Short mmCIF file of C-alpha atoms in Angstrom, two decimals:
data_model
loop_
_atom_site.label_atom_id
_atom_site.label_comp_id
_atom_site.label_asym_id
_atom_site.label_seq_id
_atom_site.Cartn_x
_atom_site.Cartn_y
_atom_site.Cartn_z
CA MET A 1330 94.24 54.34 142.51
CA ASP A 1331 90.13 53.39 142.66
CA GLN A 1332 89.46 56.95 142.51
CA LEU A 1333 91.47 57.47 139.29
CA CYS A 1334 89.94 54.53 137.74
CA ALA A 1335 86.55 55.73 138.54
CA VAL A 1336 87.26 59.02 136.97
CA VAL A 1337 88.82 57.64 133.87
CA ASP A 1338 85.85 55.52 133.43
CA ASP A 1339 83.33 58.15 133.76
CA ALA A 1340 85.36 60.56 131.19
CA VAL A 1341 85.56 57.22 128.59
CA ARG A 1342 81.87 56.56 129.17
CA ARG A 1343 81.11 60.47 128.29
CA THR A 1344 83.05 60.34 125.43
CA LYS A 1345 81.36 57.04 123.65
CA TYR A 1346 77.73 59.20 124.44
CA ARG A 1347 79.06 62.19 123.04
CA TYR A 1348 80.29 60.39 119.50
CA LYS A 1349 77.23 58.11 119.60
CA LYS A 1350 75.11 61.07 119.65
CA MET A 1351 77.31 62.68 116.98
CA PHE A 1352 77.01 59.82 114.62
CA LYS A 1353 72.99 59.50 115.30
CA ARG A 1354 73.01 63.52 114.09
CA ILE A 1355 75.02 62.69 111.14
CA GLN A 1356 72.89 59.70 110.06
CA LEU A 1357 69.87 61.48 110.48
CA PHE A 1358 71.31 64.72 108.38
CA LYS A 1359 71.86 61.86 105.55
CA GLN A 1360 68.57 60.38 105.72
CA SER A 1361 67.35 63.59 105.61
CA ALA A 1362 69.13 64.54 102.55
CA GLN A 1363 68.22 61.12 100.74
CA GLU A 1364 64.64 61.11 101.82
CA GLY A 1365 63.70 64.73 101.19
CA VAL A 1366 61.54 66.45 99.04
CA ASP A 1367 61.68 66.74 95.04
CA ASN A 1368 64.49 69.68 94.04
CA PHE A 1369 64.97 70.45 97.73
CA ILE A 1370 68.22 69.42 100.13
CA PHE A 1371 68.05 69.43 103.69
CA PRO A 1372 68.83 71.33 105.47
CA ILE A 1373 67.82 74.09 103.83
CA PRO A 1374 70.87 76.74 103.25
CA ASP A 1375 69.25 80.09 102.67
CA CYS A 1376 66.26 82.37 102.84
CA ASP A 1377 65.91 82.07 98.95
CA THR A 1378 65.39 78.57 99.20
CA ILE A 1379 62.90 78.74 102.05
CA GLU A 1380 60.96 81.04 99.73
CA ARG A 1381 61.02 78.78 96.85
CA LEU A 1382 59.82 75.58 99.05
CA GLU A 1383 56.79 77.80 100.32
CA VAL A 1384 55.76 78.71 97.07
CA SER A 1385 56.09 74.98 95.67
CA VAL A 1386 54.28 73.61 98.75
CA ARG A 1387 51.36 76.16 98.05
CA MET A 1388 51.47 75.61 94.66
CA PHE A 1389 51.74 72.05 94.32
CA PRO A 1390 49.93 68.95 96.36
CA ASN A 1391 52.45 66.72 95.76
CA ILE A 1392 55.45 68.73 97.06
CA ARG A 1393 53.41 69.53 100.18
CA LYS A 1394 52.19 65.42 100.61
CA GLN A 1395 56.34 65.14 100.24
CA TYR A 1396 57.16 67.82 102.63
CA VAL A 1397 54.45 66.65 105.39
CA GLU A 1398 56.05 62.95 105.09
CA HIS A 1399 59.64 64.19 105.63
CA LEU A 1400 58.40 66.33 108.62
CA ARG A 1401 56.98 62.82 109.85
CA ARG A 1402 60.29 60.91 109.41
CA VAL A 1403 62.25 63.91 110.91
CA LYS A 1404 59.88 63.58 113.75
CA GLU A 1405 60.32 60.06 114.20
CA GLN A 1406 63.92 60.52 114.82
CA THR A 1407 63.70 63.89 116.88
CA LYS A 1408 60.38 63.91 118.39
CA GLU A 1409 60.68 67.47 119.31
CA VAL A 1410 60.04 70.41 117.14
CA VAL A 1411 62.79 72.34 118.47
CA LYS A 1412 65.32 69.21 117.64
CA ALA A 1413 63.60 68.91 114.33
CA PHE A 1414 64.45 72.40 113.15
CA PRO A 1415 68.31 72.11 112.82
CA VAL A 1416 67.85 69.10 110.59
CA LEU A 1417 65.31 70.85 108.21
CA PHE A 1418 66.96 74.54 108.22
CA SER A 1419 70.10 75.93 108.87
CA ASP A 1420 70.89 78.96 110.84
CA THR A 1421 71.56 81.00 108.31
CA ALA A 1422 68.36 80.24 106.48
CA LEU A 1423 66.54 81.34 109.50
CA GLU A 1424 68.10 84.84 109.97
CA MET A 1425 65.40 86.59 108.26
CA TYR A 1426 62.36 84.80 110.19
CA ASN A 1427 60.71 84.66 113.38
CA TYR A 1428 57.42 83.65 114.56
CA MET A 1429 55.31 86.80 114.50
CA GLY A 1430 57.51 88.83 112.30
CA THR A 1431 58.15 91.85 114.89
CA GLY A 1432 61.24 92.98 116.40
CA ARG A 1433 63.73 95.86 115.85
CA LYS A 1434 64.99 94.08 112.94
CA GLU A 1435 62.72 93.44 109.69
CA ARG A 1436 61.67 89.82 109.68
CA ARG A 1437 58.92 87.43 108.24
CA ALA A 1438 56.34 86.08 110.16
CA MET A 1439 56.70 82.41 110.16
CA ARG A 1440 53.06 81.71 111.16
CA ASP A 1441 52.12 82.80 107.86
CA TYR A 1442 54.29 80.21 105.96
CA HIS A 1443 52.82 76.87 105.30
CA ILE A 1444 56.03 75.00 105.68
CA PHE A 1445 56.42 76.43 109.34
CA HIS A 1446 52.99 76.42 110.34
CA ASP A 1447 50.35 74.34 108.62
CA CYS A 1448 52.33 71.45 108.05
CA MET A 1449 54.39 70.85 110.93
CA LEU A 1450 50.84 71.25 112.64
CA GLU A 1451 49.75 68.25 110.44
CA ALA A 1452 52.71 66.39 110.91
CA TRP A 1453 52.99 66.92 114.90
CA SER A 1454 49.23 66.28 115.24
CA GLU A 1455 49.23 63.25 116.80
CA ASP A 1456 51.80 64.30 119.60
CA GLY A 1457 49.60 66.47 120.48
CA VAL A 1458 51.27 69.65 118.93
CA ASN A 1459 48.74 72.78 118.89
CA GLU A 1460 49.16 75.96 117.64
CA LEU A 1461 50.47 77.77 121.12
CA VAL A 1462 53.59 74.81 121.59
CA LEU A 1463 54.63 75.18 117.83
CA ALA A 1464 54.75 78.99 118.68
CA GLU A 1465 56.68 78.24 121.67
CA SER A 1466 59.00 75.85 120.35
CA ILE A 1467 59.71 78.20 117.31
CA ASN A 1468 60.47 80.97 119.52
CA ILE A 1469 63.15 78.73 121.09
CA VAL A 1470 64.55 77.71 117.67
CA ILE A 1471 65.03 81.62 116.77
CA LYS A 1472 66.52 82.51 119.88
CA ARG A 1473 69.10 79.79 119.97
CA ALA A 1474 69.65 79.89 115.86
CA ASP A 1475 70.11 84.04 117.12
CA GLY A 1476 72.58 83.27 119.95
CA ARG A 1477 74.89 80.90 117.89
CA LYS A 1478 74.88 83.60 115.51
CA ARG A 1479 76.13 86.31 118.11
CA ALA A 1480 78.60 83.74 119.29
CA LYS A 1481 80.12 83.33 115.87
CA LEU A 1482 80.24 87.00 115.26
CA PHE A 1483 82.08 87.12 118.67
CA ASN A 1484 84.69 84.83 118.06
CA PHE A 1485 85.11 86.30 114.74
CA ARG A 1486 85.39 89.58 116.03
CA ARG A 1487 87.92 88.36 118.97
CA ARG A 1488 90.40 86.76 116.29
CA ILE A 1489 90.54 89.72 114.35
CA PHE A 1490 91.15 91.84 117.36
CA GLN A 1491 94.17 89.21 118.13
CA ASN A 1492 95.25 89.55 114.76
CA VAL A 1493 95.21 93.08 114.74
CA GLY A 1494 96.84 93.13 117.99
CA THR A 1495 99.64 90.92 116.45
CA ILE A 1496 99.98 93.24 113.43
CA PHE A 1497 100.58 96.44 116.07
CA SER A 1498 103.10 94.55 117.92
CA SER A 1499 105.15 93.88 114.75
CA LEU A 1500 104.75 97.39 113.57
CA ALA A 1501 105.81 98.74 116.67
CA ALA A 1502 108.92 96.64 116.40
CA ILE A 1503 109.68 97.56 113.20
CA ILE A 1504 109.05 101.35 114.17
CA ARG A 1505 111.37 100.58 116.92
CA VAL A 1506 114.25 99.77 114.80
CA ILE A 1507 113.65 102.35 112.42
CA SER A 1508 113.96 104.65 114.93
CA ASP A 1509 117.10 103.24 116.12
CA GLU A 1510 118.52 103.26 112.71
CA ARG A 1511 117.52 106.88 112.55
CA LEU A 1512 119.09 107.52 115.93
CA LEU A 1513 122.34 105.75 115.04
CA SER A 1514 122.70 107.62 111.54
CA LYS A 1515 121.95 110.51 113.54
CA GLN A 1516 124.68 110.03 116.14
CA LEU A 1517 127.08 109.25 113.29
CA ALA A 1518 126.32 112.13 111.30
CA ASP A 1519 127.03 114.90 113.96
CA PRO A 1520 128.00 113.02 117.24
CA LEU A 1521 128.31 116.35 119.02
CA GLU A 1522 125.10 117.87 118.09
CA TYR A 1523 123.61 114.62 119.05
CA GLU A 1524 125.61 114.57 122.75
CA GLN A 1525 124.04 118.26 122.91
CA SER A 1526 120.39 116.88 122.17
CA LEU A 1527 120.55 114.74 124.83
CA ARG A 1528 122.32 117.00 127.52
CA ARG A 1529 118.78 119.49 127.10
CA PRO A 1530 116.20 119.63 129.55
CA PRO A 1531 113.26 117.67 128.18
CA HIS A 1532 109.93 119.62 127.24
CA SER A 1533 111.69 122.89 127.84
CA ALA A 1534 109.88 126.15 126.51
CA PRO A 1535 111.70 127.97 124.44
CA VAL A 1536 112.85 131.93 125.57
CA THR A 1537 112.89 134.60 123.47
CA ILE A 1538 114.58 137.96 123.78
CA GLY A 1539 114.73 140.65 121.29
CA GLY A 1540 113.52 138.47 118.43
CA ILE A 1541 116.23 135.71 119.45
CA THR A 1542 115.30 132.31 120.54
CA PHE A 1543 117.69 130.29 122.89
CA PRO A 1544 119.20 128.22 122.57
CA ILE A 1545 121.21 130.06 119.75
CA ALA A 1546 122.07 127.68 116.96
CA ASP A 1547 124.32 129.86 114.65
CA GLU A 1548 127.39 132.17 114.92
CA ALA A 1549 125.24 135.04 113.48
CA THR A 1550 122.71 134.99 115.77
CA VAL A 1551 125.18 135.60 118.50
CA GLU A 1552 126.43 138.57 116.87
CA LYS A 1553 122.71 140.02 116.66
CA LEU A 1554 122.28 138.71 120.52
CA GLU A 1555 125.50 140.98 121.13
CA ALA A 1556 124.07 144.13 119.03
CA VAL A 1557 121.09 143.98 120.72
CA VAL A 1558 122.64 143.77 124.27
CA ARG A 1559 124.82 146.58 123.82
CA SER A 1560 122.01 148.75 122.55
CA ASP A 1561 118.68 147.71 124.59
CA TRP A 1562 118.91 147.98 127.86
CA SER A 1563 115.56 146.15 128.58
CA ALA A 1564 117.06 143.17 126.25
CA ARG A 1565 120.31 143.18 128.41
CA GLN A 1566 118.66 142.76 131.45
CA ALA A 1567 116.27 140.06 130.32
CA TYR A 1568 119.49 138.23 128.91
CA VAL A 1569 121.14 138.66 132.56
CA GLY A 1570 117.81 137.31 133.92
CA LEU A 1571 117.84 133.90 131.57
CA LEU A 1572 121.59 133.49 132.55
CA ARG A 1573 120.60 133.92 136.22
CA SER A 1574 117.61 131.91 135.83
CA GLN A 1575 120.18 128.72 134.41
CA MET A 1576 121.85 128.73 137.98
CA PRO A 1577 119.50 129.15 140.93
CA ARG A 1578 121.75 127.85 143.35
CA ARG A 1579 125.62 128.55 144.58
CA THR A 1580 126.05 124.82 144.19
CA ASP A 1581 125.46 124.87 140.34
CA ALA A 1582 128.68 127.38 139.67
CA HIS A 1583 130.31 124.12 138.25
CA ARG A 1584 127.99 123.75 135.70
CA ILE A 1585 128.57 126.78 133.83
CA TYR A 1586 129.86 124.96 130.76
CA ASP A 1587 126.41 123.12 130.44
CA ILE A 1588 124.66 126.19 130.67
CA VAL A 1589 127.03 128.15 128.33
CA SER A 1590 127.49 125.03 125.61
CA ASN A 1591 123.70 123.63 125.93
CA ARG A 1592 121.23 126.25 127.32
CA ILE A 1593 122.21 129.50 125.78
CA PHE A 1594 124.33 128.67 122.88
CA SER A 1595 124.81 125.44 120.63
CA TYR A 1596 128.16 123.95 119.75
CA LYS A 1597 128.14 125.30 116.13
CA ALA A 1598 127.49 128.66 117.49
CA LEU A 1599 130.56 128.84 119.66
CA GLN A 1600 132.99 126.99 117.42
CA ASN A 1601 134.53 130.16 115.87
CA TYR A 1602 135.06 131.52 119.35
CA TYR A 1603 137.92 131.33 121.67
CA LEU A 1604 138.70 133.16 124.95
CA THR A 1605 141.18 135.34 123.75
CA ALA A 1606 142.67 136.46 120.26
CA ASP A 1607 146.31 135.52 120.98
CA ARG A 1608 145.54 131.70 120.86
CA GLN A 1609 144.32 130.06 117.38
CA PRO A 1610 141.26 127.69 117.50
CA TYR A 1611 141.64 124.39 116.15
CA PHE A 1612 139.82 124.49 112.67
CA LYS A 1613 139.35 128.49 112.06
CA GLN A 1614 142.55 130.24 110.99
CA GLU A 1615 140.83 133.16 110.33
CA ASN A 1616 137.88 135.35 111.81
CA ARG A 1617 138.50 134.21 115.21
CA LYS A 1618 136.65 136.27 117.55
CA ALA A 1619 137.86 136.61 121.49
CA MET A 1620 135.01 136.13 124.21
CA VAL A 1621 136.63 138.50 126.33
CA ASN A 1622 135.57 141.14 124.17
CA TYR A 1623 131.92 140.47 123.90
CA GLU A 1624 129.43 141.70 126.53
CA ILE A 1625 127.21 138.75 126.60
CA PHE A 1626 129.86 136.41 127.54
CA GLN A 1627 131.69 138.85 129.76
CA GLY A 1628 129.91 141.71 131.67
CA CYS A 1629 126.18 139.95 131.58
CA MET A 1630 127.66 136.72 132.71
CA LEU A 1631 129.29 138.11 135.95
CA GLU A 1632 126.23 140.38 136.52
CA ALA A 1633 124.10 137.39 136.49
CA TRP A 1634 126.21 135.28 138.19
CA ALA A 1635 128.27 137.40 140.90
CA ASP A 1636 125.81 136.44 143.73
CA MET A 1637 126.67 132.55 142.99
CA GLY A 1638 130.65 133.42 143.97
CA VAL A 1639 131.42 133.46 140.33
CA ASP A 1640 133.85 136.03 140.13
CA SER A 1641 136.47 137.12 136.42
CA ALA A 1642 138.75 134.34 136.91
CA GLY A 1643 136.20 131.88 137.80
CA LEU A 1644 134.49 132.88 134.60
CA LYS A 1645 137.46 133.02 132.05
CA ASN A 1646 138.29 129.74 133.27
CA ALA A 1647 134.88 128.11 132.99
CA LEU A 1648 134.84 129.63 129.09
CA ARG A 1649 138.28 128.33 128.60
CA ALA A 1650 137.04 125.08 129.43
CA VAL A 1651 133.98 125.65 127.21
CA VAL A 1652 136.46 126.30 124.18
CA MET A 1653 138.54 123.31 125.22
CA VAL A 1654 135.67 120.73 125.17
CA ILE A 1655 134.20 122.24 121.98
CA SER A 1656 137.50 122.01 120.16
CA ARG A 1657 138.23 118.35 121.33
CA LYS A 1658 134.54 117.32 120.35
CA LEU A 1659 135.08 118.80 116.92
CA ARG A 1660 138.03 117.06 116.04
CA LYS A 1661 136.24 114.15 117.20
CA SER A 1662 133.21 114.68 115.14
CA ILE A 1663 135.59 115.53 112.18
CA GLY A 1664 137.37 112.39 112.26
CA THR A 1665 134.27 110.11 112.51
CA ASN A 1666 132.84 111.61 109.25
CA ARG A 1667 135.85 110.89 107.88
CA ARG A 1668 135.91 107.49 108.79
CA TYR A 1669 132.18 106.57 107.93
#
């Protein structure tokens, strides 16, 4: 308990000292503003006012006398040149100055100004401040002013980056909402195409055979592939190789539906095809086409997958499943479009 009381007392004492020092500084600023130089308010706010003060001090002896007297009054309160500068000049006013006028940025030499050199030496002469001490003090003042400027700029940039981060987070949230809305609208517009796009392997490079790109998207391209396979032996072998590459293991034989309806053809390309011509598809009563009459659905697939244990009966069952699932999904798709 005693330790806690000691900590509290120390904190109170430090706070009182800080506020007392701040109050003295405020009083000094007020006094400096009231007892300054004619037509000038201290601390000097900008570079133009410094130049105007310098011209006035050089041209008018009474202004010079007032300025030196003002420096002496400030000296009585601050004692040191370094502590007197914040009362006399703001950091913004000193941005274009340093003692020698050198550096990476073009600056004006304060040693050539009466208000920084001659008048201050006159005001602090009784305290033993010579030109060397004055130069060191001014260098410290400029260094601290530059440090405060960098800190202010750093804090400003940090706030900007924080705000930019908040803006980007908000934009990302908006983009996610828009993306979700587009995805939902796409799913509602064509559920079957949406489901099929999810089943396709990501980042798969398109395969082209005889000018035909896979997966085939429409019925006309299916007919073109059939004609190319029947007329060009090399194209047939390439197509068989493509089918074989989609089933690298015997255990993948059950995936014929996925291979046929997603990786080789799209559902739109197969919606007018049926396994045999004796049964009509659900939607198309005319121009139905039997898969058993197509080399791309029979001979090529049997040749490609014979080593995987796929025979004629197994292939027919798989193609029948393809047709049934596509018909079911087409019915569902039309029902969804009517509903929405």
